Tab-separated table of C-alpha atoms in Angstrom:
chain	number	residue	atom	x	y	z
H	16	MET	CA	-56.627	44.956	-46.475
H	17	PRO	CA	-56.127	47.726	-48.994
H	18	TYR	CA	-58.305	50.806	-48.469
H	19	SER	CA	-60.699	52.109	-51.112
H	20	PRO	CA	-59.341	54.779	-53.441
H	21	LEU	CA	-61.389	57.609	-51.811
H	22	LEU	CA	-60.156	56.611	-48.367
H	23	VAL	CA	-56.533	56.536	-49.566
H	24	ARG	CA	-57.074	60.042	-51.017
H	25	LEU	CA	-58.485	61.263	-47.726
H	26	ILE	CA	-55.570	59.909	-45.741
H	27	ASP	CA	-52.998	61.250	-48.114
H	28	GLY	CA	-54.752	64.577	-48.059
H	29	LEU	CA	-54.580	64.747	-44.184
H	30	ARG	CA	-50.945	63.968	-44.136
H	31	CYS	CA	-50.187	67.405	-45.551
H	32	MET	CA	-50.864	68.888	-42.058
H	33	PRO	CA	-47.860	69.517	-39.902
H	34	GLY	CA	-47.364	66.788	-37.278
H	35	VAL	CA	-49.700	64.346	-39.042
H	36	GLY	CA	-48.184	61.136	-40.336
H	37	GLN	CA	-49.713	57.993	-41.702
H	38	LYS	CA	-51.029	56.730	-38.360
H	39	SER	CA	-52.650	59.974	-37.210
H	40	ALA	CA	-54.082	60.627	-40.688
H	41	GLN	CA	-55.731	57.201	-40.611
H	42	ARG	CA	-57.081	57.826	-37.065
H	43	ILE	CA	-58.489	61.254	-38.114
H	44	ALA	CA	-60.068	59.781	-41.271
H	45	PHE	CA	-61.776	56.974	-39.415
H	46	HIS	CA	-62.925	59.310	-36.646
H	47	LEU	CA	-64.440	61.730	-39.123
H	48	LEU	CA	-66.202	58.997	-41.191
H	49	GLU	CA	-67.439	57.043	-38.206
H	50	ARG	CA	-68.415	59.665	-35.674
H	51	ASP	CA	-68.410	63.120	-37.029
H	52	ARG	CA	-69.552	63.361	-40.667
H	53	GLU	CA	-71.077	66.812	-39.989
H	54	GLY	CA	-67.793	68.099	-38.597
H	55	ALA	CA	-65.994	66.688	-41.584
H	56	SER	CA	-68.220	68.420	-44.083
H	57	ASN	CA	-67.925	71.725	-42.150
H	58	LEU	CA	-64.167	71.306	-42.294
H	59	SER	CA	-64.168	70.643	-46.021
H	60	THR	CA	-66.269	73.755	-46.746
H	61	ALA	CA	-64.171	75.862	-44.349
H	62	LEU	CA	-60.971	74.645	-46.049
H	63	ALA	CA	-62.283	75.235	-49.466
H	64	ASP	CA	-63.492	78.757	-48.520
H	65	ALA	CA	-60.341	79.669	-46.842
H	66	VAL	CA	-58.054	78.527	-49.566
H	67	GLY	CA	-60.153	80.297	-52.178
H	68	GLY	CA	-60.935	83.429	-50.211
H	69	ILE	CA	-58.007	84.315	-47.951
H	70	GLY	CA	-55.259	86.379	-49.301
H	71	HIS	CA	-52.826	88.955	-47.783
H	72	CYS	CA	-53.726	92.297	-46.209
H	73	SER	CA	-52.656	94.919	-48.734
H	74	ARG	CA	-51.044	96.938	-45.972
H	75	CYS	CA	-49.378	94.508	-43.558
H	76	ARG	CA	-49.426	91.180	-45.378
H	77	MET	CA	-51.315	89.419	-42.647
H	78	PHE	CA	-53.825	86.732	-43.780
H	79	THR	CA	-57.310	88.142	-44.430
H	80	GLU	CA	-60.123	87.702	-46.854
H	81	HIS	CA	-60.606	91.467	-47.076
H	82	ASP	CA	-58.400	94.151	-48.583
H	83	LEU	CA	-57.327	95.256	-45.112
H	84	CYS	CA	-57.000	92.977	-42.097
H	85	ALA	CA	-58.916	93.432	-38.823
H	86	ILE	CA	-55.984	95.227	-37.151
H	87	CYS	CA	-55.175	97.587	-40.066
H	88	SER	CA	-58.890	98.490	-40.391
H	89	ALA	CA	-59.628	98.852	-36.641
H	90	SER	CA	-60.064	102.391	-35.354
H	91	GLY	CA	-58.144	103.464	-32.381
H	92	ARG	CA	-54.823	101.723	-33.290
H	93	ASP	CA	-51.717	103.848	-32.954
H	94	ALA	CA	-50.316	104.299	-36.492
H	95	SER	CA	-47.119	105.812	-35.239
H	96	GLN	CA	-45.863	102.522	-33.986
H	97	LEU	CA	-45.195	99.667	-36.375
H	98	CYS	CA	-44.081	96.219	-35.239
H	99	VAL	CA	-42.389	93.919	-37.777
H	100	VAL	CA	-42.748	90.177	-37.227
H	101	GLU	CA	-41.839	87.064	-39.160
H	102	SER	CA	-45.158	85.182	-39.096
H	103	PRO	CA	-48.878	85.634	-38.436
H	104	ALA	CA	-48.517	83.512	-35.304
H	105	ASP	CA	-46.143	86.197	-33.923
H	106	VAL	CA	-48.865	88.799	-34.397
H	107	MET	CA	-51.245	86.717	-32.257
H	108	ALA	CA	-48.542	86.120	-29.654
H	109	ILE	CA	-47.743	89.803	-29.327
H	110	GLU	CA	-51.409	90.865	-29.323
H	111	ASP	CA	-52.201	88.422	-26.533
H	112	ALA	CA	-49.220	89.102	-24.407
H	113	THR	CA	-48.410	92.736	-24.602
H	114	GLY	CA	-51.462	94.891	-25.283
H	115	PHE	CA	-49.598	96.552	-28.043
H	116	ARG	CA	-51.885	99.079	-29.752
H	117	GLY	CA	-49.845	99.886	-32.852
H	118	LEU	CA	-49.860	98.253	-36.260
H	119	TYR	CA	-47.968	95.278	-37.665
H	120	PHE	CA	-46.114	94.267	-40.718
H	121	VAL	CA	-45.792	90.524	-41.292
H	122	LEU	CA	-42.722	89.432	-43.348
H	123	MET	CA	-43.879	85.793	-43.856
H	124	GLY	CA	-40.251	84.634	-43.295
H	125	HIS	CA	-36.821	86.128	-42.763
H	126	LEU	CA	-33.888	86.975	-44.912
H	127	SER	CA	-32.155	83.717	-45.765
H	128	PRO	CA	-29.364	84.333	-48.274
H	129	LEU	CA	-28.562	80.601	-48.802
H	130	ASP	CA	-32.222	79.856	-49.687
H	131	GLY	CA	-32.437	82.837	-52.001
H	132	ILE	CA	-34.912	84.655	-49.718
H	133	GLY	CA	-34.151	88.297	-50.050
H	134	PRO	CA	-35.918	91.643	-49.622
H	135	ASP	CA	-38.179	91.016	-52.680
H	136	GLU	CA	-39.649	87.818	-51.233
H	137	LEU	CA	-40.365	89.521	-47.932
H	138	GLY	CA	-42.228	92.546	-49.397
H	139	LEU	CA	-39.625	94.980	-47.995
H	140	SER	CA	-40.202	97.533	-50.737
H	141	GLN	CA	-43.831	97.613	-49.546
H	142	LEU	CA	-42.638	98.309	-45.953
H	143	ASP	CA	-40.257	100.918	-47.316
H	144	GLU	CA	-43.192	102.752	-48.972
H	145	TRP	CA	-45.091	102.594	-45.745
H	146	LEU	CA	-42.154	104.179	-43.810
H	147	GLN	CA	-41.818	106.807	-46.475
H	148	GLN	CA	-45.312	108.086	-45.891
H	149	GLY	CA	-44.084	109.503	-42.645
H	150	GLU	CA	-46.816	108.356	-40.371
H	151	VAL	CA	-44.674	105.762	-38.623
H	152	LYS	CA	-42.456	107.217	-35.822
H	153	GLU	CA	-41.166	103.958	-34.369
H	154	LEU	CA	-40.331	100.679	-35.958
H	155	ILE	CA	-40.319	97.837	-33.470
H	156	ILE	CA	-38.417	94.951	-34.894
H	157	ALA	CA	-39.649	91.604	-33.390
H	158	THR	CA	-37.806	89.115	-35.609
H	159	ASN	CA	-36.714	85.905	-33.933
H	160	PRO	CA	-33.363	85.801	-32.081
H	161	THR	CA	-31.778	83.559	-34.727
H	162	VAL	CA	-28.857	84.470	-36.996
H	163	GLU	CA	-31.291	84.984	-39.871
H	164	GLY	CA	-33.586	86.997	-37.630
H	165	ASP	CA	-30.632	89.177	-36.632
H	166	ALA	CA	-29.668	89.734	-40.292
H	167	THR	CA	-33.283	90.683	-41.043
H	168	ALA	CA	-33.385	93.028	-38.073
H	169	HIS	CA	-30.079	94.688	-39.117
H	170	TYR	CA	-31.475	95.386	-42.620
H	171	LEU	CA	-34.811	96.675	-41.259
H	172	GLY	CA	-32.950	98.971	-38.860
H	173	ASP	CA	-30.919	100.309	-41.789
H	174	MET	CA	-33.999	100.876	-43.807
H	175	ALA	CA	-35.704	102.764	-40.925
H	176	SER	CA	-32.705	105.033	-40.394
H	177	ARG	CA	-32.668	105.926	-44.094
H	178	ARG	CA	-36.263	106.991	-43.740
H	179	SER	CA	-35.439	108.796	-40.394
H	180	VAL	CA	-37.756	106.486	-38.394
H	181	GLN	CA	-36.514	105.413	-34.942
H	182	ALA	CA	-35.990	101.647	-34.805
H	183	SER	CA	-35.820	99.406	-31.801
H	184	ARG	CA	-35.536	95.626	-31.433
H	185	ILE	CA	-37.273	93.650	-28.774
H	186	ALA	CA	-35.004	92.465	-25.934
H	187	HIS	CA	-33.825	88.996	-25.575
H	188	GLY	CA	-32.944	87.494	-22.196
H	189	VAL	CA	-33.446	85.224	-19.288
H	190	PRO	CA	-36.995	83.778	-19.156
H	191	LEU	CA	-39.153	84.866	-16.271
H	192	GLY	CA	-38.819	82.428	-13.371
H	193	GLY	CA	-35.644	81.091	-14.933
H	194	GLU	CA	-32.348	80.498	-13.128
H	195	LEU	CA	-29.177	81.979	-14.574
H	196	GLU	CA	-27.223	78.852	-13.973
H	197	TYR	CA	-29.321	76.982	-16.494
H	198	VAL	CA	-29.630	79.609	-19.159
H	199	ASP	CA	-27.510	79.044	-22.227
H	200	GLY	CA	-24.425	81.225	-22.647
H	201	GLY	CA	-25.615	83.119	-25.743
H	202	THR	CA	-28.827	84.159	-24.148
H	203	LEU	CA	-27.110	85.088	-20.927
H	204	SER	CA	-24.578	87.310	-22.726
H	205	HIS	CA	-27.354	89.037	-24.617
H	206	ALA	CA	-29.237	89.654	-21.297
H	207	PHE	CA	-26.016	90.814	-19.639
H	208	PHE	CA	-25.071	93.271	-22.322
H	209	GLY	CA	-28.581	94.520	-22.835
H	210	ARG	CA	-29.006	95.323	-19.095
H	211	ARG	CA	-31.105	98.231	-17.996
H	212	ALA	CA	-30.955	100.666	-15.174
H	213	VAL	CA	-33.137	99.637	-12.199
H	214	ASP	CA	-35.980	102.043	-11.761
Z	9	MET	CA	-23.587	45.476	-43.128
Z	10	SER	CA	-22.671	49.074	-42.595
Z	11	THR	CA	-20.828	49.963	-39.525
Z	12	GLU	CA	-21.757	52.513	-37.023
Z	13	ARG	CA	-19.400	55.366	-36.603
Z	14	ARG	CA	-19.170	57.641	-33.612
Z	15	VAL	CA	-17.336	60.906	-33.615
Z	16	GLN	CA	-16.885	62.961	-30.535
Z	17	GLN	CA	-16.185	66.705	-29.987
Z	18	GLN	CA	-15.225	67.428	-33.484
Z	19	PRO	CA	-14.500	71.161	-34.240
Z	20	ALA	CA	-17.182	72.316	-36.726
Z	21	TYR	CA	-19.250	75.182	-38.099
Z	22	ILE	CA	-22.787	75.047	-39.407
Z	23	LEU	CA	-22.930	76.143	-43.057
Z	24	HIS	CA	-26.613	75.756	-43.641
Z	25	HIS	CA	-29.677	74.348	-41.791
Z	26	ARG	CA	-33.260	73.618	-42.850
Z	27	PRO	CA	-36.216	72.557	-40.870
Z	28	PHE	CA	-36.988	68.786	-40.925
Z	29	ARG	CA	-40.261	67.405	-39.596
Z	30	ASP	CA	-41.914	69.327	-36.701
Z	31	SER	CA	-39.070	69.908	-34.315
Z	32	SER	CA	-35.913	68.775	-35.959
Z	33	GLN	CA	-33.456	70.154	-38.517
Z	34	ILE	CA	-30.995	68.971	-40.991
Z	35	LEU	CA	-27.581	70.602	-40.711
Z	36	ASP	CA	-24.978	70.929	-43.362
Z	37	ILE	CA	-21.706	71.359	-41.345
Z	38	VAL	CA	-18.086	71.617	-42.101
Z	39	THR	CA	-15.787	69.730	-39.730
Z	40	ARG	CA	-12.037	69.794	-39.352
Z	41	ASP	CA	-11.318	66.090	-39.753
Z	42	HIS	CA	-14.388	64.713	-41.541
Z	43	GLY	CA	-15.010	67.357	-44.133
Z	44	ARG	CA	-18.462	68.520	-45.000
Z	45	ILE	CA	-21.272	66.304	-43.594
Z	46	ALA	CA	-25.023	66.314	-43.163
Z	47	LEU	CA	-26.554	65.649	-39.726
Z	48	VAL	CA	-30.063	65.395	-38.405
Z	49	ALA	CA	-30.470	67.298	-35.144
Z	50	ARG	CA	-33.466	65.583	-33.628
Z	51	GLY	CA	-35.698	67.830	-31.509
Z	52	SER	CA	-33.414	70.758	-31.860
Z	53	ARG	CA	-36.326	73.165	-32.740
Z	54	ALA	CA	-38.463	72.048	-29.844
Z	55	ALA	CA	-39.361	74.750	-27.328
Z	56	LYS	CA	-37.252	73.138	-24.625
Z	57	SER	CA	-34.263	72.117	-26.586
Z	58	ARG	CA	-30.937	73.093	-25.124
Z	59	LEU	CA	-29.474	73.177	-28.607
Z	60	ARG	CA	-31.436	76.042	-29.880
Z	61	GLY	CA	-28.990	78.716	-28.743
Z	62	VAL	CA	-25.970	76.629	-29.859
Z	63	LEU	CA	-26.835	75.455	-33.386
Z	64	ARG	CA	-26.203	78.795	-35.046
Z	65	PRO	CA	-24.197	79.414	-38.196
Z	66	PHE	CA	-20.799	81.154	-37.759
Z	67	LEU	CA	-20.488	79.976	-34.141
Z	68	PRO	CA	-17.406	77.777	-33.469
Z	69	LEU	CA	-18.733	74.464	-32.270
Z	70	ARG	CA	-17.643	71.080	-30.980
Z	71	VAL	CA	-20.022	68.514	-32.435
Z	72	SER	CA	-20.557	64.814	-31.708
Z	73	TRP	CA	-22.505	62.470	-33.924
Z	74	VAL	CA	-23.181	58.927	-34.881
Z	75	SER	CA	-23.579	57.828	-38.445
Z	76	ARG	CA	-24.565	54.648	-40.213
Z	77	SER	CA	-25.363	56.095	-43.572
Z	78	ASP	CA	-24.597	59.315	-45.444
Z	79	LEU	CA	-26.884	61.237	-43.012
Z	80	GLY	CA	-25.696	61.092	-39.445
Z	81	THR	CA	-27.472	61.949	-36.256
Z	82	LEU	CA	-26.247	64.706	-33.952
Z	83	THR	CA	-25.619	63.483	-30.419
Z	84	GLY	CA	-24.235	66.641	-28.925
Z	85	ALA	CA	-23.064	70.147	-29.669
Z	86	GLU	CA	-21.515	72.934	-27.653
Z	87	ALA	CA	-20.034	76.309	-28.448
Z	88	SER	CA	-16.255	76.215	-28.382
Z	89	GLY	CA	-15.777	79.966	-28.403
Z	90	PRO	CA	-17.685	83.196	-28.076
Z	91	PRO	CA	-20.086	84.100	-30.877
Z	92	VAL	CA	-18.532	86.202	-33.712
Z	93	GLY	CA	-20.086	89.628	-33.757
Z	94	LEU	CA	-21.183	89.695	-37.379
Z	95	ARG	CA	-22.974	92.887	-38.255
Z	96	GLY	CA	-24.696	94.014	-41.389
Z	97	ASP	CA	-22.732	93.511	-44.575
Z	98	ALA	CA	-20.249	91.306	-42.779
Z	99	MET	CA	-23.038	88.915	-41.974
Z	100	PHE	CA	-24.343	88.747	-45.537
Z	101	SER	CA	-20.783	88.293	-46.729
Z	102	ALA	CA	-20.341	85.457	-44.260
Z	103	TYR	CA	-23.348	83.730	-45.841
Z	104	TYR	CA	-21.614	84.107	-49.163
Z	105	VAL	CA	-18.587	82.465	-47.689
Z	106	ASN	CA	-20.771	79.619	-46.521
Z	107	GLU	CA	-22.308	79.248	-49.925
Z	108	LEU	CA	-18.883	78.978	-51.613
Z	109	LEU	CA	-17.985	76.185	-49.154
Z	110	LEU	CA	-21.264	74.402	-49.767
Z	111	HIS	CA	-20.478	74.490	-53.414
Z	112	PHE	CA	-16.823	73.722	-53.457
Z	113	LEU	CA	-16.419	71.173	-50.657
Z	114	HIS	CA	-17.413	67.632	-51.369
Z	115	ARG	CA	-18.974	65.544	-48.644
Z	116	HIS	CA	-16.693	63.444	-46.455
Z	117	ASP	CA	-13.565	64.930	-47.894
Z	118	PRO	CA	-11.559	66.278	-45.004
Z	119	GLN	CA	-9.757	69.598	-45.824
Z	120	PRO	CA	-8.268	70.817	-42.515
Z	121	GLU	CA	-6.553	73.733	-44.227
Z	122	ILE	CA	-9.798	74.948	-45.632
Z	123	PHE	CA	-11.451	74.521	-42.243
Z	124	ALA	CA	-8.753	76.690	-40.710
Z	125	LEU	CA	-9.099	79.220	-43.460
Z	126	TYR	CA	-12.912	79.345	-42.949
Z	127	ALA	CA	-12.548	79.829	-39.250
Z	128	GLU	CA	-10.086	82.673	-39.834
Z	129	ALA	CA	-12.316	84.241	-42.408
Z	130	VAL	CA	-15.334	84.207	-40.137
Z	131	ALA	CA	-13.322	85.701	-37.320
Z	132	ALA	CA	-11.900	88.379	-39.661
Z	133	LEU	CA	-15.373	89.238	-40.909
Z	134	GLY	CA	-16.464	89.695	-37.402
Z	135	ALA	CA	-13.614	92.037	-36.593
Z	136	ALA	CA	-13.000	93.751	-39.887
Z	137	HIS	CA	-14.010	97.131	-41.105
Z	138	ASP	CA	-13.151	96.148	-44.611
Z	139	VAL	CA	-15.359	93.286	-45.705
Z	140	ALA	CA	-14.227	93.303	-49.292
Z	141	ARG	CA	-10.621	92.725	-48.325
Z	142	CYS	CA	-11.472	89.743	-46.134
Z	143	LEU	CA	-13.545	88.288	-48.903
Z	144	ARG	CA	-10.867	88.612	-51.607
Z	145	GLN	CA	-8.254	87.116	-49.246
Z	146	PHE	CA	-10.533	84.176	-48.515
Z	147	GLU	CA	-11.483	83.589	-52.200
Z	148	LEU	CA	-7.873	83.603	-53.305
Z	149	GLU	CA	-6.728	81.204	-50.543
Z	150	LEU	CA	-9.751	78.959	-51.105
Z	151	LEU	CA	-9.165	78.653	-54.823
Z	152	SER	CA	-5.478	77.737	-54.372
Z	153	LEU	CA	-6.263	75.258	-51.530
Z	154	LEU	CA	-8.822	73.648	-53.801
Z	155	GLY	CA	-6.054	73.131	-56.385
Z	156	TYR	CA	-7.336	75.632	-58.864
Z	157	ALA	CA	-3.870	77.064	-59.573
Z	158	VAL	CA	-4.294	80.817	-59.507
Z	159	ASN	CA	-1.356	82.320	-61.266
Z	160	PHE	CA	-0.637	86.024	-61.298
Z	161	GLU	CA	3.083	85.762	-61.664
Z	162	HIS	CA	3.987	84.003	-64.923
Z	163	GLU	CA	2.935	84.387	-68.461
Z	164	SER	CA	0.716	81.526	-69.559
Z	165	GLY	CA	2.582	79.171	-71.868
Z	166	THR	CA	6.096	80.632	-71.653
Z	167	HIS	CA	6.270	80.845	-67.791
Z	168	LYS	CA	8.223	84.085	-68.122
Z	169	ASN	CA	7.932	86.470	-65.157
Z	170	LEU	CA	5.345	89.117	-65.845
Z	171	ASP	CA	6.631	92.490	-66.990
Z	172	PRO	CA	5.133	95.106	-64.730
Z	173	ASP	CA	4.815	97.609	-67.623
Z	174	ARG	CA	3.088	95.332	-70.128
Z	175	HIS	CA	-0.672	94.649	-70.366
Z	176	TYR	CA	-1.985	91.139	-69.931
Z	177	GLU	CA	-5.343	89.634	-70.402
Z	178	TYR	CA	-6.218	87.098	-67.677
Z	179	ARG	CA	-7.515	83.905	-69.252
Z	180	VAL	CA	-9.241	81.521	-66.866
Z	181	GLU	CA	-7.640	78.068	-66.673
Z	182	GLN	CA	-4.464	79.503	-68.392
Z	183	GLY	CA	-3.289	82.655	-66.717
Z	184	PRO	CA	-2.021	85.991	-67.991
Z	185	ALA	CA	-1.466	86.309	-71.708
Z	186	PRO	CA	0.362	89.384	-73.130
Z	187	VAL	CA	-1.915	91.623	-75.225
Z	188	GLU	CA	-1.326	94.902	-77.111
Z	189	ARG	CA	-4.633	96.552	-76.056
Z	190	SER	CA	-4.889	98.274	-72.670
Z	191	SER	CA	-8.512	97.790	-71.928
Z	192	GLY	CA	-10.909	94.932	-71.685
Z	193	PRO	CA	-12.896	93.109	-68.971
Z	194	LEU	CA	-9.855	91.131	-67.734
Z	195	VAL	CA	-6.954	93.201	-69.031
Z	196	PHE	CA	-4.466	94.385	-66.348
Z	197	THR	CA	-0.945	95.716	-66.218
Z	198	GLY	CA	1.687	93.254	-65.072
Z	199	ALA	CA	2.245	95.430	-62.028
Z	200	MET	CA	-1.415	95.121	-61.009
Z	201	LEU	CA	-1.367	91.335	-61.277
Z	202	LEU	CA	1.778	91.096	-59.233
Z	203	SER	CA	0.144	93.391	-56.608
Z	204	VAL	CA	-2.878	91.024	-56.460
Z	205	GLN	CA	-0.478	88.132	-56.143
Z	206	ALA	CA	1.227	89.940	-53.218
Z	207	ARG	CA	-2.222	90.634	-51.754
Z	208	ARG	CA	-1.682	94.378	-51.481
Z	209	PHE	CA	-5.395	94.892	-50.824
Z	210	ASP	CA	-4.932	98.072	-48.845
Z	211	GLU	CA	-4.554	99.843	-52.179
Z	212	PRO	CA	-8.055	100.440	-53.635
Z	213	GLU	CA	-7.185	99.732	-57.265
Z	214	VAL	CA	-5.562	96.417	-56.365
Z	215	LEU	CA	-8.658	95.402	-54.473
Z	216	ARG	CA	-10.866	96.399	-57.360
Z	217	ALA	CA	-8.693	94.412	-59.799
Z	218	ALA	CA	-8.799	91.402	-57.429
Z	219	THR	CA	-12.630	91.653	-57.260
Z	220	ARG	CA	-12.929	91.620	-61.008
Z	221	LEU	CA	-10.496	88.686	-61.383
Z	222	LEU	CA	-11.991	86.640	-58.585
Z	223	ARG	CA	-15.527	87.216	-59.718
Z	224	ALA	CA	-14.640	85.805	-63.183
Z	225	LEU	CA	-12.619	82.901	-61.709
Z	226	ILE	CA	-15.319	81.915	-59.196
Z	227	ALA	CA	-18.125	82.187	-61.793
Z	228	HIS	CA	-16.077	79.938	-64.059
Z	229	HIS	CA	-15.467	77.271	-61.339
Z	230	LEU	CA	-19.122	77.414	-60.262
Z	231	GLY	CA	-19.934	76.235	-63.792
Z	232	GLY	CA	-22.795	78.642	-64.472
Z	233	LYS	CA	-24.456	78.145	-61.114
Z	234	GLU	CA	-25.831	81.341	-59.629
Z	235	LEU	CA	-25.036	82.071	-56.001
Z	236	LYS	CA	-28.205	82.793	-54.037
Z	237	SER	CA	-26.470	84.833	-51.403
Z	238	ARG	CA	-25.042	87.093	-54.067
Z	239	LYS	CA	-28.451	87.645	-55.560
Z	240	VAL	CA	-29.800	88.636	-52.111
Z	241	LEU	CA	-26.799	90.914	-51.537
Z	242	ILE	CA	-27.515	92.620	-54.900
Z	243	GLU	CA	-31.194	93.121	-53.897
Z	244	LEU	CA	-30.148	94.595	-50.547
Z	245	HIS	CA	-27.725	96.982	-52.194
Z	246	ARG	CA	-30.320	97.961	-54.819
Z	247	GLY	CA	-32.760	98.901	-52.023
Z	248	ARG	CA	-30.114	101.055	-50.507
Z	249	ILE	CA	-29.132	102.830	-53.713
Z	250	ALA	CA	-32.807	103.419	-54.647
Z	251	THR	CA	-33.458	105.280	-51.341
Z	252	ASN	CA	-30.281	107.278	-51.660
Z	253	GLU	CA	-31.106	108.386	-55.142
Z	254	GLU	CA	-34.624	109.352	-54.092
Z	255	GLN	CA	-33.168	111.403	-51.297
Z	256	THR	CA	-30.681	113.184	-53.503
Z	257	SER	CA	-33.247	113.921	-56.132
Z	258	ASP	CA	-35.670	115.225	-53.422
Z	259	SER	CA	-32.972	117.668	-52.274
Z	260	ASP	CA	-32.250	118.829	-55.839
């Protein structure tokens, strides 16, 4: 039986979410209509408000509906350390795991020459201006350990050294609780050559 | 009915990859015996995938796949050599090399010599101090392997050997034509063209001439298409030049 036009529109709309295909979209649509109309209308206003209201932090490019995001406007953060990450999810991961008290800069991607994603797309001139102000003493580069992430890290390191800012890149290596035998060669060689003195 | 085709342990490099669905990616790879092909690597971006450290551009691989249609499915991949230590400009140049192959190689058209040339170029970029030299060498060999006769030896039309003391204008698709003027975008002395032909790239003027020539030749064969990696490289350099200029003007 064909669905009514509104239902089709709802199912098609839900499919724009990652990991949601035809089947799941249908299930979500029926669930919302059958059992949770209140939840559905909250979702629709939340979505509309978010899409209309959320932009980027003018300083670090994180998502926010204000001019500055919560981290940039918080007092008591250490402005001398700046951590560069690829995505907003990385900010949350580092915040939760490390207790890092510095500031962030979110690239919203990585350099990808074959897709035409260069410094302009990543807002690197904005980062350069930030470094130029002289407040940042250490740039912590936390791009992903992929070839594109490496390329991005290299460029950021270069930028930092031109502004006389010390740059470091987060270490990559064997996962905690892992066994060397099962770690892939690339990771193991990184871990091996990036070894540290035992304290 | 189309037949299933299985290929095992084929030497290959990844030229380009893009995410596909939640945890997969589509790879554009160049192989030794099957040319350039596209493969789906299912689940390769999942957190526990063993392929995550392996499916990297510029890493020599041995790849197995099965294909029923134009798009095959990756069934296995392992590194067949140590990763090439590409750093900085060499890495961005390697992307440029990848983009040239993506443009010039047709799918399913095996070109073992070009595969070997590519492997050599990536290794050279990893080891080299002189990126420009590696690139010119690669571009020249690539154009001639593709069958775009690159001629820096004979006058176009007459096939006379070039006179080292004369000036020639290099005309794309034709070759060097003698001219009376001594300047112009693609005007060189015969001696210079012969040096390019002999690949004497350790001399800076020869390297510069080769750069001008090859840029024009490649732009012509790209048919007006802009290379994205070149655009990014130009942006990167612009950033660098801008800071250097600021710093010199500060110190003035």
